[in-house]
C-alpha positions as protocol buffer text, in pm:
chain_id: "A"
residue {
  index: 1
  type: MET
  ca { x: 3454 y: 56 z: 2222 }
}
residue {
  index: 2
  type: GLU
  ca { x: 3449 y: 408 z: 2078 }
}
residue {
  index: 3
  type: LYS
  ca { x: 3148 y: 499 z: 1866 }
}
residue {
  index: 4
  type: ASP
  ca { x: 3353 y: 549 z: 1548 }
}
residue {
  index: 5
  type: ASP
  ca { x: 3514 y: 205 z: 1592 }
}
residue {
  index: 6
  type: ARG
  ca { x: 3173 y: 44 z: 1637 }
}
residue {
  index: 7
  type: LEU
  ca { x: 3032 y: 213 z: 1328 }
}
residue {
  index: 8
  type: ALA
  ca { x: 3334 y: 106 z: 1125 }
}
residue {
  index: 9
  type: ARG
  ca { x: 3287 y: -254 z: 1237 }
}
residue {
  index: 10
  type: TYR
  ca { x: 2919 y: -252 z: 1143 }
}
residue {
  index: 11
  type: GLU
  ca { x: 2982 y: -94 z: 805 }
}
residue {
  index: 12
  type: GLU
  ca { x: 3271 y: -323 z: 718 }
}
residue {
  index: 13
  type: SER
  ca { x: 3048 y: -627 z: 757 }
}
residue {
  index: 14
  type: TRP
  ca { x: 2729 y: -472 z: 618 }
}
residue {
  index: 15
  type: TRP
  ca { x: 2824 y: -299 z: 298 }
}
residue {
  index: 16
  type: GLN
  ca { x: 3037 y: -566 z: 128 }
}
residue {
  index: 17
  type: PRO
  ca { x: 2817 y: -822 z: -50 }
}
residue {
  index: 18
  type: GLU
  ca { x: 2938 y: -1181 z: -42 }
}
residue {
  index: 19
  type: PRO
  ca { x: 2836 y: -1492 z: -239 }
}
residue {
  index: 20
  type: ASP
  ca { x: 2510 y: -1655 z: -132 }
}
residue {
  index: 21
  type: ARG
  ca { x: 2544 y: -1940 z: 114 }
}
residue {
  index: 22
  type: SER
  ca { x: 2192 y: -2085 z: 100 }
}
residue {
  index: 23
  type: GLU
  ca { x: 2090 y: -2289 z: -204 }
}
residue {
  index: 24
  type: LEU
  ca { x: 1745 y: -2353 z: -57 }
}
residue {
  index: 25
  type: ARG
  ca { x: 1675 y: -1985 z: 0 }
}
residue {
  index: 26
  type: LYS
  ca { x: 1802 y: -1892 z: -346 }
}
residue {
  index: 27
  type: LYS
  ca { x: 1573 y: -2148 z: -509 }
}
residue {
  index: 28
  type: PHE
  ca { x: 1269 y: -2033 z: -309 }
}
residue {
  index: 29
  type: HIS
  ca { x: 1336 y: -1669 z: -393 }
}
residue {
  index: 30
  type: ARG
  ca { x: 1382 y: -1737 z: -766 }
}
residue {
  index: 31
  type: VAL
  ca { x: 1049 y: -1916 z: -805 }
}
residue {
  index: 32
  type: SER
  ca { x: 849 y: -1664 z: -598 }
}
residue {
  index: 33
  type: VAL
  ca { x: 929 y: -1336 z: -775 }
}
residue {
  index: 34
  type: SER
  ca { x: 700 y: -1166 z: -1024 }
}
residue {
  index: 35
  type: ARG
  ca { x: 827 y: -1146 z: -1380 }
}
residue {
  index: 36
  type: LYS
  ca { x: 676 y: -996 z: -1690 }
}
residue {
  index: 37
  type: ASP
  ca { x: 714 y: -1325 z: -1878 }
}
residue {
  index: 38
  type: ARG
  ca { x: 579 y: -1549 z: -1602 }
}
residue {
  index: 39
  type: THR
  ca { x: 210 y: -1564 z: -1519 }
}
residue {
  index: 40
  type: SER
  ca { x: 223 y: -1827 z: -1243 }
}
residue {
  index: 41
  type: VAL
  ca { x: 296 y: -1569 z: -974 }
}
residue {
  index: 42
  type: GLN
  ca { x: 87 y: -1282 z: -1108 }
}
residue {
  index: 43
  type: ILE
  ca { x: -202 y: -1150 z: -899 }
}
residue {
  index: 44
  type: LYS
  ca { x: -525 y: -1346 z: -943 }
}
residue {
  index: 45
  type: LYS
  ca { x: -880 y: -1297 z: -821 }
}
residue {
  index: 46
  type: VAL
  ca { x: -958 y: -1440 z: -479 }
}
residue {
  index: 47
  type: ARG
  ca { x: -1191 y: -1738 z: -517 }
}
residue {
  index: 48
  type: SER
  ca { x: -1287 y: -1777 z: -154 }
}
residue {
  index: 49
  type: ILE
  ca { x: -1305 y: -1582 z: 169 }
}
residue {
  index: 50
  type: LYS
  ca { x: -1174 y: -1674 z: 510 }
}
residue {
  index: 51
  type: LYS
  ca { x: -1427 y: -1867 z: 715 }
}
residue {
  index: 52
  type: TRP
  ca { x: -1409 y: -1803 z: 1087 }
}
residue {
  index: 53
  type: GLU
  ca { x: -1510 y: -2088 z: 1315 }
}
residue {
  index: 54
  type: LEU
  ca { x: -1690 y: -1936 z: 1612 }
}
residue {
  index: 55
  type: LEU
  ca { x: -1591 y: -2066 z: 1953 }
}
residue {
  index: 56
  type: GLU
  ca { x: -1698 y: -1972 z: 2303 }
}
residue {
  index: 57
  type: GLY
  ca { x: -1483 y: -1706 z: 2462 }
}
residue {
  index: 58
  type: ILE
  ca { x: -1462 y: -1361 z: 2616 }
}
residue {
  index: 59
  type: VAL
  ca { x: -1586 y: -1059 z: 2423 }
}
residue {
  index: 60
  type: LEU
  ca { x: -1331 y: -782 z: 2474 }
}
residue {
  index: 61
  type: PRO
  ca { x: -1443 y: -422 z: 2535 }
}
residue {
  index: 62
  type: ARG
  ca { x: -1391 y: -170 z: 2256 }
}
residue {
  index: 63
  type: VAL
  ca { x: -1263 y: 171 z: 2362 }
}
residue {
  index: 64
  type: GLU
  ca { x: -1213 y: 509 z: 2198 }
}
residue {
  index: 65
  type: ALA
  ca { x: -862 y: 605 z: 2091 }
}
residue {
  index: 66
  type: ASP
  ca { x: -691 y: 796 z: 2370 }
}
residue {
  index: 67
  type: GLY
  ca { x: -365 y: 978 z: 2303 }
}
residue {
  index: 68
  type: GLN
  ca { x: -164 y: 1053 z: 1991 }
}
residue {
  index: 69
  type: THR
  ca { x: -29 y: 700 z: 1944 }
}
residue {
  index: 70
  type: GLU
  ca { x: -369 y: 533 z: 1948 }
}
residue {
  index: 71
  type: ARG
  ca { x: -520 y: 797 z: 1719 }
}
residue {
  index: 72
  type: LEU
  ca { x: -229 y: 751 z: 1480 }
}
residue {
  index: 73
  type: LEU
  ca { x: -290 y: 376 z: 1468 }
}
residue {
  index: 74
  type: VAL
  ca { x: -660 y: 434 z: 1402 }
}
residue {
  index: 75
  type: SER
  ca { x: -594 y: 679 z: 1118 }
}
residue {
  index: 76
  type: ARG
  ca { x: -320 y: 478 z: 939 }
}
residue {
  index: 77
  type: ARG
  ca { x: -445 y: 357 z: 601 }
}
residue {
  index: 78
  type: THR
  ca { x: -308 y: 249 z: 267 }
}
residue {
  index: 79
  type: ARG
  ca { x: -385 y: 537 z: 31 }
}
residue {
  index: 80
  type: ARG
  ca { x: -303 y: 480 z: -334 }
}
residue {
  index: 81
  type: ILE
  ca { x: -308 y: 847 z: -430 }
}
residue {
  index: 82
  type: ARG
  ca { x: -49 y: 1114 z: -355 }
}
residue {
  index: 83
  type: SER
  ca { x: -110 y: 1357 z: -73 }
}
residue {
  index: 84
  type: GLU
  ca { x: -103 y: 1736 z: -98 }
}
residue {
  index: 85
  type: ALA
  ca { x: 203 y: 1758 z: 129 }
}
residue {
  index: 86
  type: LYS
  ca { x: 512 y: 1941 z: 3 }
}
residue {
  index: 87
  type: LEU
  ca { x: 812 y: 1710 z: -6 }
}
residue {
  index: 88
  type: ASP
  ca { x: 1176 y: 1806 z: 39 }
}
residue {
  index: 89
  type: LEU
  ca { x: 1502 y: 1652 z: 156 }
}
residue {
  index: 90
  type: ASP
  ca { x: 1443 y: 1753 z: 520 }
}
residue {
  index: 91
  type: LEU
  ca { x: 1112 y: 1566 z: 526 }
}
residue {
  index: 92
  type: LEU
  ca { x: 1274 y: 1256 z: 376 }
}
residue {
  index: 93
  type: ALA
  ca { x: 1552 y: 1279 z: 634 }
}
residue {
  index: 94
  type: ARG
  ca { x: 1301 y: 1287 z: 921 }
}
residue {
  index: 95
  type: LEU
  ca { x: 1108 y: 996 z: 774 }
}
residue {
  index: 96
  type: LEU
  ca { x: 1419 y: 778 z: 749 }
}
residue {
  index: 97
  type: GLN
  ca { x: 1572 y: 880 z: 1081 }
}
residue {
  index: 98
  type: PHE
  ca { x: 1273 y: 803 z: 1300 }
}
residue {
  index: 99
  type: SER
  ca { x: 1149 y: 500 z: 1104 }
}
residue {
  index: 100
  type: VAL
  ca { x: 1458 y: 300 z: 1009 }
}
residue {
  index: 101
  type: GLY
  ca { x: 1750 y: 497 z: 1147 }
}
residue {
  index: 102
  type: VAL
  ca { x: 1972 y: 480 z: 1454 }
}
residue {
  index: 103
  type: THR
  ca { x: 1776 y: 643 z: 1736 }
}
residue {
  index: 104
  type: ASP
  ca { x: 2039 y: 596 z: 2009 }
}
residue {
  index: 105
  type: GLU
  ca { x: 2385 y: 673 z: 1874 }
}
residue {
  index: 106
  type: ASN
  ca { x: 2564 y: 598 z: 2201 }
}
residue {
  index: 107
  type: ASN
  ca { x: 2443 y: 238 z: 2205 }
}
residue {
  index: 108
  type: GLY
  ca { x: 2380 y: 186 z: 1832 }
}
residue {
  index: 109
  type: TYR
  ca { x: 2009 y: 115 z: 1884 }
}
residue {
  index: 110
  type: PHE
  ca { x: 1772 y: 129 z: 1587 }
}
residue {
  index: 111
  type: ALA
  ca { x: 1406 y: 228 z: 1562 }
}
residue {
  index: 112
  type: TYR
  ca { x: 1303 y: -134 z: 1497 }
}
residue {
  index: 113
  type: PRO
  ca { x: 1396 y: -484 z: 1621 }
}
residue {
  index: 114
  type: SER
  ca { x: 1628 y: -707 z: 1421 }
}
residue {
  index: 115
  type: PRO
  ca { x: 1727 y: -1075 z: 1450 }
}
residue {
  index: 116
  type: GLY
  ca { x: 2045 y: -1094 z: 1651 }
}
residue {
  index: 117
  type: ALA
  ca { x: 2073 y: -713 z: 1628 }
}
residue {
  index: 118
  type: LEU
  ca { x: 2238 y: -769 z: 1286 }
}
residue {
  index: 119
  type: TYR
  ca { x: 2019 y: -532 z: 1079 }
}
residue {
  index: 120
  type: PRO
  ca { x: 2073 y: -715 z: 748 }
}
residue {
  index: 121
  type: CYS
  ca { x: 1815 y: -524 z: 541 }
}
residue {
  index: 122
  type: THR
  ca { x: 1960 y: -265 z: 304 }
}
residue {
  index: 123
  type: LEU
  ca { x: 1724 y: 17 z: 207 }
}
residue {
  index: 124
  type: PHE
  ca { x: 1759 y: 170 z: -140 }
}
residue {
  index: 125
  type: VAL
  ca { x: 1592 y: 500 z: -218 }
}
residue {
  index: 126
  type: ALA
  ca { x: 1475 y: 661 z: -543 }
}
residue {
  index: 127
  type: ALA
  ca { x: 1328 y: 1008 z: -496 }
}
residue {
  index: 128
  type: ASP
  ca { x: 1191 y: 1270 z: -735 }
}
residue {
  index: 129
  type: LEU
  ca { x: 1320 y: 1551 z: -516 }
}
residue {
  index: 130
  type: PRO
  ca { x: 1549 y: 1841 z: -613 }
}
residue {
  index: 131
  type: GLY
  ca { x: 1906 y: 1714 z: -646 }
}
residue {
  index: 132
  type: LEU
  ca { x: 1815 y: 1346 z: -615 }
}
residue {
  index: 133
  type: GLU
  ca { x: 1653 y: 1273 z: -951 }
}
residue {
  index: 134
  type: GLY
  ca { x: 1807 y: 1003 z: -1172 }
}
residue {
  index: 135
  type: ASP
  ca { x: 2022 y: 843 z: -903 }
}
residue {
  index: 136
  type: VAL
  ca { x: 1983 y: 537 z: -681 }
}
residue {
  index: 137
  type: TYR
  ca { x: 2074 y: 593 z: -318 }
}
residue {
  index: 138
  type: ARG
  ca { x: 2157 y: 349 z: -41 }
}
residue {
  index: 139
  type: TYR
  ca { x: 2055 y: 464 z: 305 }
}
residue {
  index: 140
  type: ASN
  ca { x: 2336 y: 437 z: 559 }
}
residue {
  index: 141
  type: PRO
  ca { x: 2164 y: 458 z: 900 }
}
residue {
  index: 142
  type: TYR
  ca { x: 2491 y: 455 z: 1094 }
}
residue {
  index: 143
  type: ARG
  ca { x: 2590 y: 790 z: 945 }
}
residue {
  index: 144
  type: HIS
  ca { x: 2234 y: 898 z: 853 }
}
residue {
  index: 145
  type: MET
  ca { x: 2322 y: 968 z: 493 }
}
residue {
  index: 146
  type: LEU
  ca { x: 2212 y: 879 z: 141 }
}
residue {
  index: 147
  type: GLU
  ca { x: 2501 y: 715 z: -41 }
}
residue {
  index: 148
  type: ARG
  ca { x: 2492 y: 758 z: -418 }
}
residue {
  index: 149
  type: TYR
  ca { x: 2491 y: 393 z: -528 }
}
residue {
  index: 150
  type: SER
  ca { x: 2433 y: 407 z: -904 }
}
residue {
  index: 151
  type: LYS
  ca { x: 2286 y: 605 z: -1192 }
}
residue {
  index: 152
  type: ASP
  ca { x: 1940 y: 516 z: -1318 }
}
residue {
  index: 153
  type: PRO
  ca { x: 1871 y: 735 z: -1624 }
}
residue {
  index: 154
  type: SER
  ca { x: 1635 y: 472 z: -1767 }
}
residue {
  index: 155
  type: LYS
  ca { x: 1435 y: 470 z: -1442 }
}
residue {
  index: 156
  type: HIS
  ca { x: 1451 y: 95 z: -1385 }
}
residue {
  index: 157
  type: LEU
  ca { x: 1341 y: 147 z: -1025 }
}
residue {
  index: 158
  type: ASP
  ca { x: 1022 y: 313 z: -1147 }
}
residue {
  index: 159
  type: ALA
  ca { x: 967 y: 18 z: -1381 }
}
residue {
  index: 160
  type: ALA
  ca { x: 1006 y: -223 z: -1088 }
}
residue {
  index: 161
  type: VAL
  ca { x: 673 y: -94 z: -951 }
}
residue {
  index: 162
  type: ILE
  ca { x: 406 y: -286 z: -1140 }
}
residue {
  index: 163
  type: ASP
  ca { x: 121 y: -38 z: -1081 }
}
residue {
  index: 164
  type: PRO
  ca { x: 189 y: 272 z: -1296 }
}
residue {
  index: 165
  type: GLY
  ca { x: -12 y: 490 z: -1059 }
}
residue {
  index: 166
  type: LEU
  ca { x: 207 y: 394 z: -764 }
}
residue {
  index: 167
  type: ALA
  ca { x: 518 y: 446 z: -976 }
}
residue {
  index: 168
  type: GLU
  ca { x: 425 y: 817 z: -983 }
}
residue {
  index: 169
  type: PHE
  ca { x: 483 y: 854 z: -607 }
}
residue {
  index: 170
  type: PRO
  ca { x: 787 y: 1076 z: -546 }
}
residue {
  index: 171
  type: ILE
  ca { x: 960 y: 855 z: -288 }
}
residue {
  index: 172
  type: LYS
  ca { x: 1024 y: 487 z: -356 }
}
residue {
  index: 173
  type: LEU
  ca { x: 1186 y: 262 z: -96 }
}
residue {
  index: 174
  type: PHE
  ca { x: 1332 y: -79 z: -185 }
}
residue {
  index: 175
  type: PHE
  ca { x: 1403 y: -331 z: 91 }
}
residue {
  index: 176
  type: ALA
  ca { x: 1685 y: -562 z: -16 }
}
residue {
  index: 177
  type: SER
  ca { x: 1955 y: -789 z: 127 }
}
residue {
  index: 178
  type: ASP
  ca { x: 2254 y: -1003 z: 40 }
}
residue {
  index: 179
  type: TYR
  ca { x: 2187 y: -1219 z: 350 }
}
residue {
  index: 180
  type: GLN
  ca { x: 2551 y: -1253 z: 452 }
}
residue {
  index: 181
  type: LEU
  ca { x: 2506 y: -1136 z: 812 }
}
residue {
  index: 182
  type: LEU
  ca { x: 2201 y: -1350 z: 882 }
}
residue {
  index: 183
  type: GLU
  ca { x: 2309 y: -1671 z: 710 }
}
residue {
  index: 184
  type: GLU
  ca { x: 2636 y: -1682 z: 898 }
}
residue {
  index: 185
  type: LYS
  ca { x: 2440 y: -1705 z: 1223 }
}
residue {
  index: 186
  type: TYR
  ca { x: 2095 y: -1843 z: 1139 }
}
residue {
  index: 187
  type: GLY
  ca { x: 2142 y: -2053 z: 823 }
}
residue {
  index: 188
  type: GLU
  ca { x: 1816 y: -2148 z: 649 }
}
residue {
  index: 189
  type: LEU
  ca { x: 1608 y: -1962 z: 908 }
}
residue {
  index: 190
  type: SER
  ca { x: 1748 y: -1636 z: 771 }
}
residue {
  index: 191
  type: TYR
  ca { x: 1489 y: -1585 z: 497 }
}
residue {
  index: 192
  type: ARG
  ca { x: 1202 y: -1589 z: 745 }
}
residue {
  index: 193
  type: LEU
  ca { x: 1382 y: -1366 z: 994 }
}
residue {
  index: 194
  type: LEU
  ca { x: 1472 y: -1112 z: 726 }
}
residue {
  index: 195
  type: ASN
  ca { x: 1110 y: -1078 z: 618 }
}
residue {
  index: 196
  type: GLN
  ca { x: 1010 y: -1020 z: 980 }
}
residue {
  index: 197
  type: GLU
  ca { x: 1263 y: -739 z: 1008 }
}
residue {
  index: 198
  type: ILE
  ca { x: 1139 y: -577 z: 688 }
}
residue {
  index: 199
  type: GLY
  ca { x: 784 y: -588 z: 824 }
}
residue {
  index: 200
  type: HIS
  ca { x: 895 y: -393 z: 1131 }
}
residue {
  index: 201
  type: MET
  ca { x: 1065 y: -133 z: 911 }
}
residue {
  index: 202
  type: ALA
  ca { x: 768 y: -92 z: 679 }
}
residue {
  index: 203
  type: GLN
  ca { x: 524 y: -49 z: 967 }
}
residue {
  index: 204
  type: ASN
  ca { x: 745 y: 222 z: 1117 }
}
residue {
  index: 205
  type: LEU
  ca { x: 760 y: 398 z: 781 }
}
residue {
  index: 206
  type: SER
  ca { x: 382 y: 374 z: 736 }
}
residue {
  index: 207
  type: LEU
  ca { x: 314 y: 525 z: 1078 }
}
residue {
  index: 208
  type: CYS
  ca { x: 571 y: 804 z: 1042 }
}
residue {
  index: 209
  type: ALA
  ca { x: 436 y: 889 z: 697 }
}
residue {
  index: 210
  type: GLU
  ca { x: 84 y: 907 z: 840 }
}
residue {
  index: 211
  type: LEU
  ca { x: 204 y: 1139 z: 1117 }
}
residue {
  index: 212
  type: MET
  ca { x: 371 y: 1365 z: 859 }
}
residue {
  index: 213
  type: GLY
  ca { x: 58 y: 1386 z: 645 }
}
residue {
  index: 214
  type: LEU
  ca { x: 200 y: 1164 z: 370 }
}
residue {
  index: 215
  type: ASN
  ca { x: 30 y: 874 z: 196 }
}
residue {
  index: 216
  type: SER
  ca { x: 205 y: 540 z: 169 }
}
residue {
  index: 217
  type: VAL
  ca { x: 157 y: 201 z: 5 }
}
residue {
  index: 218
  type: CYS
  ca { x: 343 y: -120 z: 83 }
}
residue {
  index: 219
  type: ILE
  ca { x: 392 y: -330 z: -231 }
}
residue {
  index: 220
  type: GLY
  ca { x: 451 y: -704 z: -242 }
}
residue {
  index: 221
  type: GLY
  ca { x: 429 y: -740 z: -621 }
}
residue {
  index: 222
  type: PHE
  ca { x: 718 y: -593 z: -821 }
}
residue {
  index: 223
  type: TYR
  ca { x: 955 y: -672 z: -1106 }
}
residue {
  index: 224
  type: GLU
  ca { x: 1282 y: -764 z: -940 }
}
residue {
  index: 225
  type: GLU
  ca { x: 1474 y: -790 z: -1267 }
}
residue {
  index: 226
  type: GLU
  ca { x: 1412 y: -418 z: -1324 }
}
residue {
  index: 227
  type: PHE
  ca { x: 1547 y: -337 z: -979 }
}
residue {
  index: 228
  type: GLN
  ca { x: 1858 y: -548 z: -1038 }
}
residue {
  index: 229
  type: ARG
  ca { x: 1938 y: -360 z: -1359 }
}
residue {
  index: 230
  type: ALA
  ca { x: 2021 y: -66 z: -1133 }
}
residue {
  index: 231
  type: VAL
  ca { x: 2115 y: -254 z: -813 }
}
residue {
  index: 232
  type: SER
  ca { x: 2305 y: -580 z: -851 }
}
residue {
  index: 233
  type: ASP
  ca { x: 2418 y: -824 z: -580 }
}
residue {
  index: 234
  type: TYR
  ca { x: 2099 y: -777 z: -378 }
}
residue {
  index: 235
  type: ASP
  ca { x: 1767 y: -962 z: -368 }
}
residue {
  index: 236
  type: LEU
  ca { x: 1458 y: -739 z: -353 }
}
residue {
  index: 237
  type: LEU
  ca { x: 1195 y: -842 z: -98 }
}
residue {
  index: 238
  type: TYR
  ca { x: 960 y: -548 z: -51 }
}
residue {
  index: 239
  type: VAL
  ca { x: 879 y: -208 z: -200 }
}
residue {
  index: 240
  type: MET
  ca { x: 712 y: 96 z: -49 }
}
residue {
  index: 241
  type: VAL
  ca { x: 605 y: 426 z: -202 }
}
residue {
  index: 242
  type: VAL
  ca { x: 550 y: 747 z: -7 }
}
residue {
  index: 243
  type: GLY
  ca { x: 418 y: 1084 z: -112 }
}
């Protein structure tokens, strides 16, 4: 199959949202999102700590980081303040290409694993960079481009980030899905598999950001209704800010 034919087949199935198939998944998602008018899922203080039951075993040797990869893993941290790095479109392009993009165009291989090689997560981008302000973009990894998805003059995507300090980061990434590819193959298992895929993507982004001298924060608490005012037909599962 020619590369253009393969890309067309992927895009035809990926970019056209369909009605939800899973009533169980929809119910679970509805009751687990954070909302401004619902306190049951808001962040609370931890009342206890994890207790580790000690068992007999083998104490493993600790070693010093050797090589760029190990040093990168040691240095990666969640930093809730912006870095001093200068951001532009080229830097964003590198971040997306090597974290969540297609890294082998001949075979259509991505930078991260995906259930059934279906790649159901859709990444939306809001960036305070020259020429990108005020719009919502959908990242198309097959063509490595930012598709202008909608206007967001009221900055609903900024409002989706609960922490106002994190909302000031210049690059915001929203991991969303309409589930159609997964549910056709995996049924009710799809929700778990999708979250696993998003974890792979976020870790890649965190490590690439660290390598580029950028700070990043992965966010599990957000206001999904704000996101859906700018992006309909998709459920929001994870948010990340970079800058």
